[in-house]
PDB file of C-alpha atoms in Angstrom:
ATOM      1  CA  MET H   1     -10.462  58.399-174.787  1.00  0.00           C
ATOM      2  CA  LYS H   2     -11.490  59.555-177.973  1.00  0.00           C
ATOM      3  CA  ARG H   3     -10.187  63.277-177.501  1.00  0.00           C
ATOM      4  CA  TYR H   4      -6.503  61.928-176.406  1.00  0.00           C
ATOM      5  CA  LEU H   5      -6.554  59.255-179.898  1.00  0.00           C
ATOM      6  CA  ILE H   6      -7.810  62.541-182.451  1.00  0.00           C
ATOM      7  CA  ILE H   7      -4.639  64.530-180.145  1.00  0.00           C
ATOM      8  CA  LEU H   8      -1.919  62.443-180.356  1.00  0.00           C
ATOM      9  CA  LEU H   9      -2.379  61.605-184.366  1.00  0.00           C
ATOM     10  CA  LEU H  10      -2.439  64.744-185.694  1.00  0.00           C
ATOM     11  CA  PRO H  11       1.177  65.781-185.464  1.00  0.00           C
ATOM     12  CA  VAL H  12       1.766  61.604-187.219  1.00  0.00           C
ATOM     13  CA  VAL H  13      -1.073  62.647-190.005  1.00  0.00           C
ATOM     14  CA  SER H  14       1.006  66.193-190.508  1.00  0.00           C
ATOM     15  CA  PHE H  15       5.151  64.383-190.831  1.00  0.00           C
ATOM     16  CA  PHE H  16       3.177  61.727-193.346  1.00  0.00           C
ATOM     17  CA  PHE H  17       1.702  64.648-196.161  1.00  0.00           C
ATOM     18  CA  SER H  18       5.022  67.112-195.033  1.00  0.00           C
ATOM     19  CA  ALA H  19       7.034  64.271-196.187  1.00  0.00           C
ATOM     20  CA  CYS H  20       5.114  63.580-199.557  1.00  0.00           C
ATOM     21  CA  SER H  21       5.497  67.495-200.145  1.00  0.00           C
ATOM     22  CA  ASP H  22       9.447  66.812-199.911  1.00  0.00           C
ATOM     23  CA  ASP H  23       9.233  63.741-202.528  1.00  0.00           C
ATOM     24  CA  ASP H  24       7.548  66.247-204.961  1.00  0.00           C
ATOM     25  CA  GLU H  25      10.838  68.027-205.045  1.00  0.00           C
ATOM     26  CA  LEU H  26      13.611  65.240-204.907  1.00  0.00           C
ATOM     27  CA  SER H  27      16.750  66.122-206.571  1.00  0.00           C
ATOM     28  CA  SER H  28      17.329  64.804-210.235  1.00  0.00           C
ATOM     29  CA  THR H  29      21.090  63.987-208.622  1.00  0.00           C
ATOM     30  CA  SER H  30      21.371  60.019-207.803  1.00  0.00           C
ATOM     31  CA  VAL H  31      23.323  59.047-205.002  1.00  0.00           C
ATOM     32  CA  VAL H  32      24.733  56.861-206.751  1.00  0.00           C
ATOM     33  CA  ARG H  33      28.373  56.762-207.717  1.00  0.00           C
ATOM     34  CA  GLU H  34      30.716  54.985-209.069  1.00  0.00           C
ATOM     35  CA  ALA H  35      34.239  53.884-207.252  1.00  0.00           C
ATOM     36  CA  THR H  36      36.930  56.270-208.515  1.00  0.00           C
ATOM     37  CA  THR H  37      40.308  55.400-208.545  1.00  0.00           C
ATOM     38  CA  GLU H  38      43.135  57.256-208.675  1.00  0.00           C
ATOM     39  CA  GLU H  39      45.392  56.823-211.174  1.00  0.00           C
ATOM     40  CA  ASN H  40      49.541  55.896-210.347  1.00  0.00           C
ATOM     41  CA  ASP H  41      52.742  55.505-212.526  1.00  0.00           C
ATOM     42  CA  PHE H  42      51.657  51.811-212.358  1.00  0.00           C
ATOM     43  CA  ASP H  43      48.374  52.350-213.862  1.00  0.00           C
ATOM     44  CA  ARG H  44      49.884  54.256-216.359  1.00  0.00           C
ATOM     45  CA  TRP H  45      52.680  51.957-216.945  1.00  0.00           C
ATOM     46  CA  LEU H  46      49.817  49.496-218.138  1.00  0.00           C
ATOM     47  CA  THR H  47      48.734  51.458-220.407  1.00  0.00           C
ATOM     48  CA  ARG H  48      51.958  51.452-222.153  1.00  0.00           C
ATOM     49  CA  ASN H  49      53.059  47.641-222.275  1.00  0.00           C
ATOM     50  CA  TYR H  50      48.870  46.175-221.850  1.00  0.00           C
ATOM     51  CA  VAL H  51      46.660  48.170-223.411  1.00  0.00           C
ATOM     52  CA  GLU H  52      48.594  50.049-226.603  1.00  0.00           C
ATOM     53  CA  PRO H  53      50.165  46.792-227.166  1.00  0.00           C
ATOM     54  CA  TYR H  54      48.154  44.274-226.457  1.00  0.00           C
ATOM     55  CA  ASN H  55      44.134  45.723-225.944  1.00  0.00           C
ATOM     56  CA  ILE H  56      44.829  43.604-222.728  1.00  0.00           C
ATOM     57  CA  LEU H  57      43.407  44.619-218.913  1.00  0.00           C
ATOM     58  CA  PHE H  58      46.171  43.724-216.341  1.00  0.00           C
ATOM     59  CA  LYS H  59      43.353  43.456-213.892  1.00  0.00           C
ATOM     60  CA  TYR H  60      45.920  43.700-209.850  1.00  0.00           C
ATOM     61  CA  ARG H  61      43.489  45.492-207.995  1.00  0.00           C
ATOM     62  CA  PHE H  62      40.473  43.546-205.756  1.00  0.00           C
ATOM     63  CA  GLU H  63      37.194  43.164-207.552  1.00  0.00           C
ATOM     64  CA  ASP H  64      34.063  41.503-206.244  1.00  0.00           C
ATOM     65  CA  ILE H  65      33.037  40.901-209.715  1.00  0.00           C
ATOM     66  CA  GLU H  66      36.141  39.519-210.953  1.00  0.00           C
ATOM     67  CA  SER H  67      36.816  37.629-208.254  1.00  0.00           C
ATOM     68  CA  SER H  68      35.316  33.591-207.745  1.00  0.00           C
ATOM     69  CA  MET H  69      32.632  33.698-204.533  1.00  0.00           C
ATOM     70  CA  ASP H  70      33.652  29.762-203.812  1.00  0.00           C
ATOM     71  CA  TYR H  71      36.900  30.793-202.551  1.00  0.00           C
ATOM     72  CA  TYR H  72      38.432  33.596-199.451  1.00  0.00           C
ATOM     73  CA  LEU H  73      40.151  35.572-201.511  1.00  0.00           C
ATOM     74  CA  THR H  74      43.009  38.673-200.907  1.00  0.00           C
ATOM     75  CA  PRO H  75      44.030  41.332-202.815  1.00  0.00           C
ATOM     76  CA  ALA H  76      47.292  41.091-204.477  1.00  0.00           C
ATOM     77  CA  SER H  77      49.783  43.722-202.850  1.00  0.00           C
ATOM     78  CA  TYR H  78      50.863  46.130-205.260  1.00  0.00           C
ATOM     79  CA  GLU H  79      54.921  45.751-204.688  1.00  0.00           C
ATOM     80  CA  GLN H  80      53.895  42.068-206.196  1.00  0.00           C
ATOM     81  CA  SER H  81      51.358  43.035-208.619  1.00  0.00           C
ATOM     82  CA  VAL H  82      54.169  45.314-210.345  1.00  0.00           C
ATOM     83  CA  ALA H  83      56.656  42.307-210.470  1.00  0.00           C
ATOM     84  CA  MET H  84      54.148  40.150-212.092  1.00  0.00           C
ATOM     85  CA  ALA H  85      53.259  42.270-215.089  1.00  0.00           C
ATOM     86  CA  LYS H  86      56.670  43.111-215.925  1.00  0.00           C
ATOM     87  CA  LEU H  87      57.530  39.058-215.378  1.00  0.00           C
ATOM     88  CA  VAL H  88      54.080  38.548-217.436  1.00  0.00           C
ATOM     89  CA  LEU H  89      55.363  40.469-220.329  1.00  0.00           C
ATOM     90  CA  HIS H  90      58.774  39.131-220.736  1.00  0.00           C
ATOM     91  CA  MET H  91      57.995  35.105-220.049  1.00  0.00           C
ATOM     92  CA  CYS H  92      55.287  35.352-221.809  1.00  0.00           C
ATOM     93  CA  LEU H  93      53.883  37.420-224.081  1.00  0.00           C
ATOM     94  CA  GLU H  94      57.152  38.806-225.630  1.00  0.00           C
ATOM     95  CA  ALA H  95      58.191  35.152-225.943  1.00  0.00           C
ATOM     96  CA  TYR H  96      55.124  34.654-228.535  1.00  0.00           C
ATOM     97  CA  ASN H  97      56.064  38.076-229.923  1.00  0.00           C
ATOM     98  CA  GLU H  98      59.446  36.923-230.182  1.00  0.00           C
ATOM     99  CA  ILE H  99      58.442  32.868-232.209  1.00  0.00           C
ATOM    100  CA  THR H 100      55.742  34.771-234.050  1.00  0.00           C
ATOM    101  CA  GLY H 101      57.414  37.586-235.496  1.00  0.00           C
ATOM    102  CA  ASP H 102      54.886  40.326-234.329  1.00  0.00           C
ATOM    103  CA  THR H 103      52.410  41.584-231.614  1.00  0.00           C
ATOM    104  CA  GLU H 104      49.477  40.505-233.229  1.00  0.00           C
ATOM    105  CA  PHE H 105      49.399  37.315-231.888  1.00  0.00           C
ATOM    106  CA  ILE H 106      48.819  37.678-228.441  1.00  0.00           C
ATOM    107  CA  LYS H 107      46.821  40.877-229.681  1.00  0.00           C
ATOM    108  CA  ALA H 108      44.319  38.291-231.281  1.00  0.00           C
ATOM    109  CA  TYR H 109      44.226  35.382-229.073  1.00  0.00           C
ATOM    110  CA  PHE H 110      45.459  36.203-225.875  1.00  0.00           C
ATOM    111  CA  PRO H 111      42.332  36.697-223.365  1.00  0.00           C
ATOM    112  CA  LYS H 112      41.682  40.858-222.964  1.00  0.00           C
ATOM    113  CA  ILE H 113      41.848  40.396-218.948  1.00  0.00           C
ATOM    114  CA  LEU H 114      44.560  38.601-216.554  1.00  0.00           C
ATOM    115  CA  TYR H 115      43.242  39.213-212.900  1.00  0.00           C
ATOM    116  CA  LEU H 116      45.461  38.843-209.984  1.00  0.00           C
ATOM    117  CA  VAL H 117      44.608  37.208-206.632  1.00  0.00           C
ATOM    118  CA  GLY H 118      47.158  37.662-203.348  1.00  0.00           C
ATOM    119  CA  SER H 119      46.366  33.932-202.051  1.00  0.00           C
ATOM    120  CA  TYR H 120      45.231  30.656-203.406  1.00  0.00           C
ATOM    121  CA  ALA H 121      42.266  29.285-203.896  1.00  0.00           C
ATOM    122  CA  TYR H 122      41.609  25.831-202.236  1.00  0.00           C
ATOM    123  CA  LYS H 123      39.655  23.587-203.261  1.00  0.00           C
ATOM    124  CA  THR H 124      37.561  21.457-200.616  1.00  0.00           C
ATOM    125  CA  ASN H 125      39.358  18.617-201.336  1.00  0.00           C
ATOM    126  CA  GLY H 126      42.683  20.445-200.506  1.00  0.00           C
ATOM    127  CA  SER H 127      43.654  21.045-203.886  1.00  0.00           C
ATOM    128  CA  LEU H 128      45.028  24.298-205.171  1.00  0.00           C
ATOM    129  CA  VAL H 129      43.719  26.413-208.016  1.00  0.00           C
ATOM    130  CA  LEU H 130      46.508  27.984-209.434  1.00  0.00           C
ATOM    131  CA  GLY H 131      45.089  29.534-212.660  1.00  0.00           C
ATOM    132  CA  THR H 132      41.970  29.875-214.577  1.00  0.00           C
ATOM    133  CA  ALA H 133      40.599  30.684-218.411  1.00  0.00           C
ATOM    134  CA  GLU H 134      37.214  31.743-218.305  1.00  0.00           C
ATOM    135  CA  ALA H 135      35.830  31.214-222.253  1.00  0.00           C
ATOM    136  CA  GLY H 136      38.931  32.819-223.792  1.00  0.00           C
ATOM    137  CA  ALA H 137      38.519  35.618-222.226  1.00  0.00           C
ATOM    138  CA  LYS H 138      40.438  36.120-218.290  1.00  0.00           C
ATOM    139  CA  ILE H 139      42.703  34.571-216.810  1.00  0.00           C
ATOM    140  CA  THR H 140      43.293  34.910-213.300  1.00  0.00           C
ATOM    141  CA  LEU H 141      46.891  34.133-211.592  1.00  0.00           C
ATOM    142  CA  TYR H 142      45.999  33.270-207.823  1.00  0.00           C
ATOM    143  CA  ASN H 143      48.793  33.338-204.685  1.00  0.00           C
ATOM    144  CA  VAL H 144      50.581  36.271-205.862  1.00  0.00           C
ATOM    145  CA  ASP H 145      51.626  37.200-202.890  1.00  0.00           C
ATOM    146  CA  GLY H 146      53.817  33.699-203.258  1.00  0.00           C
ATOM    147  CA  LEU H 147      55.819  35.021-205.787  1.00  0.00           C
ATOM    148  CA  VAL H 148      59.913  35.742-205.375  1.00  0.00           C
ATOM    149  CA  PRO H 149      60.718  37.682-208.485  1.00  0.00           C
ATOM    150  CA  THR H 150      64.381  37.200-207.927  1.00  0.00           C
ATOM    151  CA  ALA H 151      64.049  33.333-207.872  1.00  0.00           C
ATOM    152  CA  VAL H 152      61.917  33.306-210.803  1.00  0.00           C
ATOM    153  CA  ASN H 153      62.787  30.234-213.613  1.00  0.00           C
ATOM    154  CA  ALA H 154      60.720  28.371-216.238  1.00  0.00           C
ATOM    155  CA  LYS H 155      58.942  25.767-214.352  1.00  0.00           C
ATOM    156  CA  THR H 156      57.906  28.237-211.971  1.00  0.00           C
ATOM    157  CA  SER H 157      53.791  27.376-211.808  1.00  0.00           C
ATOM    158  CA  TYR H 158      53.185  31.197-212.967  1.00  0.00           C
ATOM    159  CA  PHE H 159      54.174  30.749-216.137  1.00  0.00           C
ATOM    160  CA  LYS H 160      53.646  26.946-215.893  1.00  0.00           C
ATOM    161  CA  THR H 161      49.798  28.437-216.071  1.00  0.00           C
ATOM    162  CA  LEU H 162      50.154  31.068-218.452  1.00  0.00           C
ATOM    163  CA  HIS H 163      50.825  29.007-221.135  1.00  0.00           C
ATOM    164  CA  HIS H 164      48.316  25.678-219.857  1.00  0.00           C
ATOM    165  CA  GLU H 165      45.860  28.204-219.897  1.00  0.00           C
ATOM    166  CA  PHE H 166      46.585  29.534-223.144  1.00  0.00           C
ATOM    167  CA  GLY H 167      46.738  26.458-224.187  1.00  0.00           C
ATOM    168  CA  HIS H 168      43.070  25.718-223.561  1.00  0.00           C
ATOM    169  CA  ILE H 169      42.418  29.748-225.477  1.00  0.00           C
ATOM    170  CA  LEU H 170      44.113  28.042-228.753  1.00  0.00           C
ATOM    171  CA  ASN H 171      42.453  24.477-228.526  1.00  0.00           C
ATOM    172  CA  GLN H 172      39.301  26.321-227.976  1.00  0.00           C
ATOM    173  CA  THR H 173      39.777  28.479-231.537  1.00  0.00           C
ATOM    174  CA  LYS H 174      41.151  25.393-233.267  1.00  0.00           C
ATOM    175  CA  PRO H 175      40.270  21.918-231.686  1.00  0.00           C
ATOM    176  CA  TYR H 176      42.542  19.686-232.400  1.00  0.00           C
ATOM    177  CA  SER H 177      42.491  15.555-233.327  1.00  0.00           C
ATOM    178  CA  THR H 178      39.998  13.407-232.168  1.00  0.00           C
ATOM    179  CA  ASP H 179      42.536  10.839-232.380  1.00  0.00           C
ATOM    180  CA  PHE H 180      44.694  12.390-229.427  1.00  0.00           C
ATOM    181  CA  ALA H 181      41.681  12.004-226.959  1.00  0.00           C
ATOM    182  CA  GLU H 182      42.237   8.191-228.285  1.00  0.00           C
ATOM    183  CA  ILE H 183      45.147   7.237-227.083  1.00  0.00           C
ATOM    184  CA  SER H 184      44.947   7.076-223.306  1.00  0.00           C
ATOM    185  CA  GLY H 185      40.872   6.606-223.790  1.00  0.00           C
ATOM    186  CA  PRO H 186      38.897   5.309-220.757  1.00  0.00           C
ATOM    187  CA  ASP H 187      42.074   5.733-218.301  1.00  0.00           C
ATOM    188  CA  TYR H 188      40.716   9.574-218.190  1.00  0.00           C
ATOM    189  CA  VAL H 189      39.988   9.973-213.606  1.00  0.00           C
ATOM    190  CA  GLN H 190      38.181  13.143-214.233  1.00  0.00           C
ATOM    191  CA  ASP H 191      38.337  14.889-210.890  1.00  0.00           C
ATOM    192  CA  GLN H 192      40.146  12.231-208.316  1.00  0.00           C
ATOM    193  CA  CYS H 193      42.892  13.140-210.456  1.00  0.00           C
ATOM    194  CA  PHE H 194      44.754  14.222-207.019  1.00  0.00           C
ATOM    195  CA  GLU H 195      43.707  10.735-205.408  1.00  0.00           C
ATOM    196  CA  ILE H 196      44.377   8.138-207.932  1.00  0.00           C
ATOM    197  CA  TYR H 197      48.335  10.043-208.708  1.00  0.00           C
ATOM    198  CA  THR H 198      49.720  10.769-205.984  1.00  0.00           C
ATOM    199  CA  SER H 199      53.235  11.292-207.587  1.00  0.00           C
ATOM    200  CA  ASP H 200      54.204  12.078-211.348  1.00  0.00           C
ATOM    201  CA  GLU H 201      56.181   8.701-211.195  1.00  0.00           C
ATOM    202  CA  MET H 202      52.706   7.332-210.997  1.00  0.00           C
ATOM    203  CA  ALA H 203      51.446   9.287-213.426  1.00  0.00           C
ATOM    204  CA  LEU H 204      54.139   9.128-216.009  1.00  0.00           C
ATOM    205  CA  LYS H 205      54.291   5.437-216.116  1.00  0.00           C
ATOM    206  CA  ASP H 206      50.201   5.601-216.706  1.00  0.00           C
ATOM    207  CA  GLY H 207      51.302   7.750-219.610  1.00  0.00           C
ATOM    208  CA  PHE H 208      50.548  10.852-217.824  1.00  0.00           C
ATOM    209  CA  ILE H 209      52.843  13.564-218.070  1.00  0.00           C
ATOM    210  CA  SER H 210      51.651  14.661-214.821  1.00  0.00           C
ATOM    211  CA  PRO H 211      48.615  14.082-212.210  1.00  0.00           C
ATOM    212  CA  TYR H 212      46.363  16.568-213.553  1.00  0.00           C
ATOM    213  CA  ALA H 213      47.040  15.469-217.321  1.00  0.00           C
ATOM    214  CA  SER H 214      44.854  12.426-216.072  1.00  0.00           C
ATOM    215  CA  LYS H 215      41.856  14.535-215.666  1.00  0.00           C
ATOM    216  CA  ALA H 216      40.908  14.931-219.461  1.00  0.00           C
ATOM    217  CA  ASP H 217      41.247  14.820-223.231  1.00  0.00           C
ATOM    218  CA  SER H 218      41.801  18.724-222.418  1.00  0.00           C
ATOM    219  CA  GLU H 219      43.652  18.926-219.696  1.00  0.00           C
ATOM    220  CA  ASP H 220      46.574  16.184-220.681  1.00  0.00           C
ATOM    221  CA  PHE H 221      46.820  18.303-224.009  1.00  0.00           C
ATOM    222  CA  VAL H 222      47.682  21.476-222.873  1.00  0.00           C
ATOM    223  CA  GLU H 223      49.882  20.307-219.658  1.00  0.00           C
ATOM    224  CA  LEU H 224      51.869  18.391-223.170  1.00  0.00           C
ATOM    225  CA  ILE H 225      52.401  22.009-223.932  1.00  0.00           C
ATOM    226  CA  SER H 226      53.102  23.850-221.143  1.00  0.00           C
ATOM    227  CA  LEU H 227      55.774  21.102-219.502  1.00  0.00           C
ATOM    228  CA  TYR H 228      57.126  20.759-222.635  1.00  0.00           C
ATOM    229  CA  VAL H 229      58.161  24.293-223.176  1.00  0.00           C
ATOM    230  CA  ASN H 230      58.838  25.259-219.632  1.00  0.00           C
ATOM    231  CA  ARG H 231      61.570  22.242-219.734  1.00  0.00           C
ATOM    232  CA  SER H 232      65.032  21.481-221.036  1.00  0.00           C
ATOM    233  CA  ALA H 233      65.364  18.635-223.117  1.00  0.00           C
ATOM    234  CA  GLU H 234      67.615  16.477-220.684  1.00  0.00           C
ATOM    235  CA  GLU H 235      64.996  17.147-218.457  1.00  0.00           C
ATOM    236  CA  TRP H 236      62.121  16.371-220.854  1.00  0.00           C
ATOM    237  CA  GLU H 237      64.210  13.165-221.548  1.00  0.00           C
ATOM    238  CA  GLU H 238      64.468  12.326-217.606  1.00  0.00           C
ATOM    239  CA  MET H 239      60.221  12.934-217.200  1.00  0.00           C
ATOM    240  CA  LEU H 240      59.669  10.138-220.727  1.00  0.00           C
ATOM    241  CA  THR H 241      62.902   7.265-218.737  1.00  0.00           C
ATOM    242  CA  THR H 242      60.797   7.840-215.348  1.00  0.00           C
ATOM    243  CA  ALA H 243      57.636   6.583-217.421  1.00  0.00           C
ATOM    244  CA  GLY H 244      59.010   3.355-218.834  1.00  0.00           C
ATOM    245  CA  SER H 245      58.542   1.784-221.873  1.00  0.00           C
ATOM    246  CA  SER H 246      54.812   1.408-222.106  1.00  0.00           C
ATOM    247  CA  GLY H 247      54.211   5.212-220.111  1.00  0.00           C
ATOM    248  CA  ARG H 248      56.621   6.644-222.855  1.00  0.00           C
ATOM    249  CA  GLU H 249      54.841   5.080-225.780  1.00  0.00           C
ATOM    250  CA  LYS H 250      51.411   6.645-225.031  1.00  0.00           C
ATOM    251  CA  ILE H 251      53.344  10.265-223.723  1.00  0.00           C
ATOM    252  CA  GLU H 252      54.747  10.438-227.262  1.00  0.00           C
ATOM    253  CA  ALA H 253      52.531   9.411-229.313  1.00  0.00           C
ATOM    254  CA  LYS H 254      49.940  11.690-227.975  1.00  0.00           C
ATOM    255  CA  PHE H 255      52.951  15.149-227.983  1.00  0.00           C
ATOM    256  CA  GLU H 256      53.263  13.719-231.262  1.00  0.00           C
ATOM    257  CA  ILE H 257      50.092  14.955-232.353  1.00  0.00           C
ATOM    258  CA  VAL H 258      50.171  18.362-229.729  1.00  0.00           C
ATOM    259  CA  TYR H 259      53.731  19.582-231.650  1.00  0.00           C
ATOM    260  CA  ASN H 260      51.893  18.820-235.258  1.00  0.00           C
ATOM    261  CA  TYR H 261      48.933  20.678-233.595  1.00  0.00           C
ATOM    262  CA  MET H 262      51.254  23.666-232.943  1.00  0.00           C
ATOM    263  CA  LYS H 263      53.288  23.575-235.729  1.00  0.00           C
ATOM    264  CA  ASN H 264      50.057  23.316-238.716  1.00  0.00           C
ATOM    265  CA  SER H 265      47.234  25.267-236.498  1.00  0.00           C
ATOM    266  CA  TRP H 266      49.497  28.673-235.104  1.00  0.00           C
ATOM    267  CA  SER H 267      52.760  27.474-237.113  1.00  0.00           C
ATOM    268  CA  ILE H 268      54.262  27.256-233.650  1.00  0.00           C
ATOM    269  CA  ASP H 269      57.369  25.101-233.802  1.00  0.00           C
ATOM    270  CA  LEU H 270      57.379  24.034-230.021  1.00  0.00           C
ATOM    271  CA  ASN H 271      60.992  22.963-229.947  1.00  0.00           C
ATOM    272  CA  GLU H 272      61.842  27.049-230.777  1.00  0.00           C
ATOM    273  CA  LEU H 273      59.651  28.276-228.788  1.00  0.00           C
ATOM    274  CA  ARG H 274      61.059  26.376-225.697  1.00  0.00           C
ATOM    275  CA  ASP H 275      64.217  27.806-226.575  1.00  0.00           C
ATOM    276  CA  ILE H 276      62.336  30.791-226.298  1.00  0.00           C
ATOM    277  CA  VAL H 277      60.904  30.379-223.085  1.00  0.00           C
ATOM    278  CA  LEU H 278      64.371  28.973-221.803  1.00  0.00           C
ATOM    279  CA  ARG H 279      66.258  31.660-222.531  1.00  0.00           C
ATOM    280  CA  ARG H 280      63.450  34.684-220.811  1.00  0.00           C
ATOM    281  CA  ALA H 281      63.929  32.949-218.024  1.00  0.00           C
ATOM    282  CA  SER H 282      67.357  32.606-217.242  1.00  0.00           C
ATOM    283  CA  GLU H 283      67.196  36.599-217.716  1.00  0.00           C
ATOM    284  CA  ALA H 284      63.437  37.578-215.887  1.00  0.00           C
ATOM    285  CA  PRO H 285      65.034  37.294-212.216  1.00  0.00           C
ATOM    286  CA  TYR H 286      67.430  39.637-213.454  1.00  0.00           C
ATOM    287  CA  LEU H 287      64.753  42.261-214.997  1.00  0.00           C
ATOM    288  CA  ASP H 288      64.089  45.816-212.971  1.00  0.00           C
ATOM    289  CA  PHE H 289      60.993  45.250-210.992  1.00  0.00           C
ATOM    290  CA  GLU H 290      60.787  48.682-209.059  1.00  0.00           C
ATOM    291  CA  SER H 291      61.562  51.270-212.410  1.00  0.00           C
ATOM    292  CA  LEU H 292      58.049  52.128-213.535  1.00  0.00           C
ATOM    293  CA  ASP H 293      59.886  54.133-216.591  1.00  0.00           C
TER     294      ASP H 293
END
């Protein structure tokens, strides 16, 4: 028994020493390689239209590190990404350029990353996440594959979302008056906003410009900005009429603070911004969504 055991172990021992010898001669070249992607015409277009004038990275390729692990998400298609890049530029970035007089406002304050996701992000309560802003550094837009470029208008959700999320960044940079939160005070309902307010009319009558505005004063503030610049004067008045006397009084009191904040803190007249946004929105369906010259 002992003789056979020694014979069987000899190849193993020999292999062990051979392996140790090989370890001493490992190559200094790493086997880990960074993923590389060949630059295409769209990448070059983004460099000219986003990186160089605004220092903004427009990310359309799916990246795990940029994506929330809380949802099942899919990449945005190439064609939809091209269309979205052109629409964001025309309907949002250049609208602020126009009202401020140059590109410096967007360059200084707009998030440095715009990230696209092809699918919706669904919450467990059934609601949809249309966009998120992270610490003033990044905005994510969801459901990009649902975009119909030739049918966009000022109220198309993506662009309302952009104004909403950018509003958060502005008031995180320069806080608004605490008087704002006192107008609706205890009426904010946190995450129950869509359960309590199942229609716009219900929210309006309680003094909120949308159901989501009832979540918190910070959401209320930016909803007033984003909905105001994406509605005509007639549409805004119709919303206030629906709100009734009590709801209208609260909304108008809050909007006065919002209007003065944007004017005094950022030298932006929301009436002028609305005119610019609505005009650009009417032009948007006729943009060239194919050329990348």
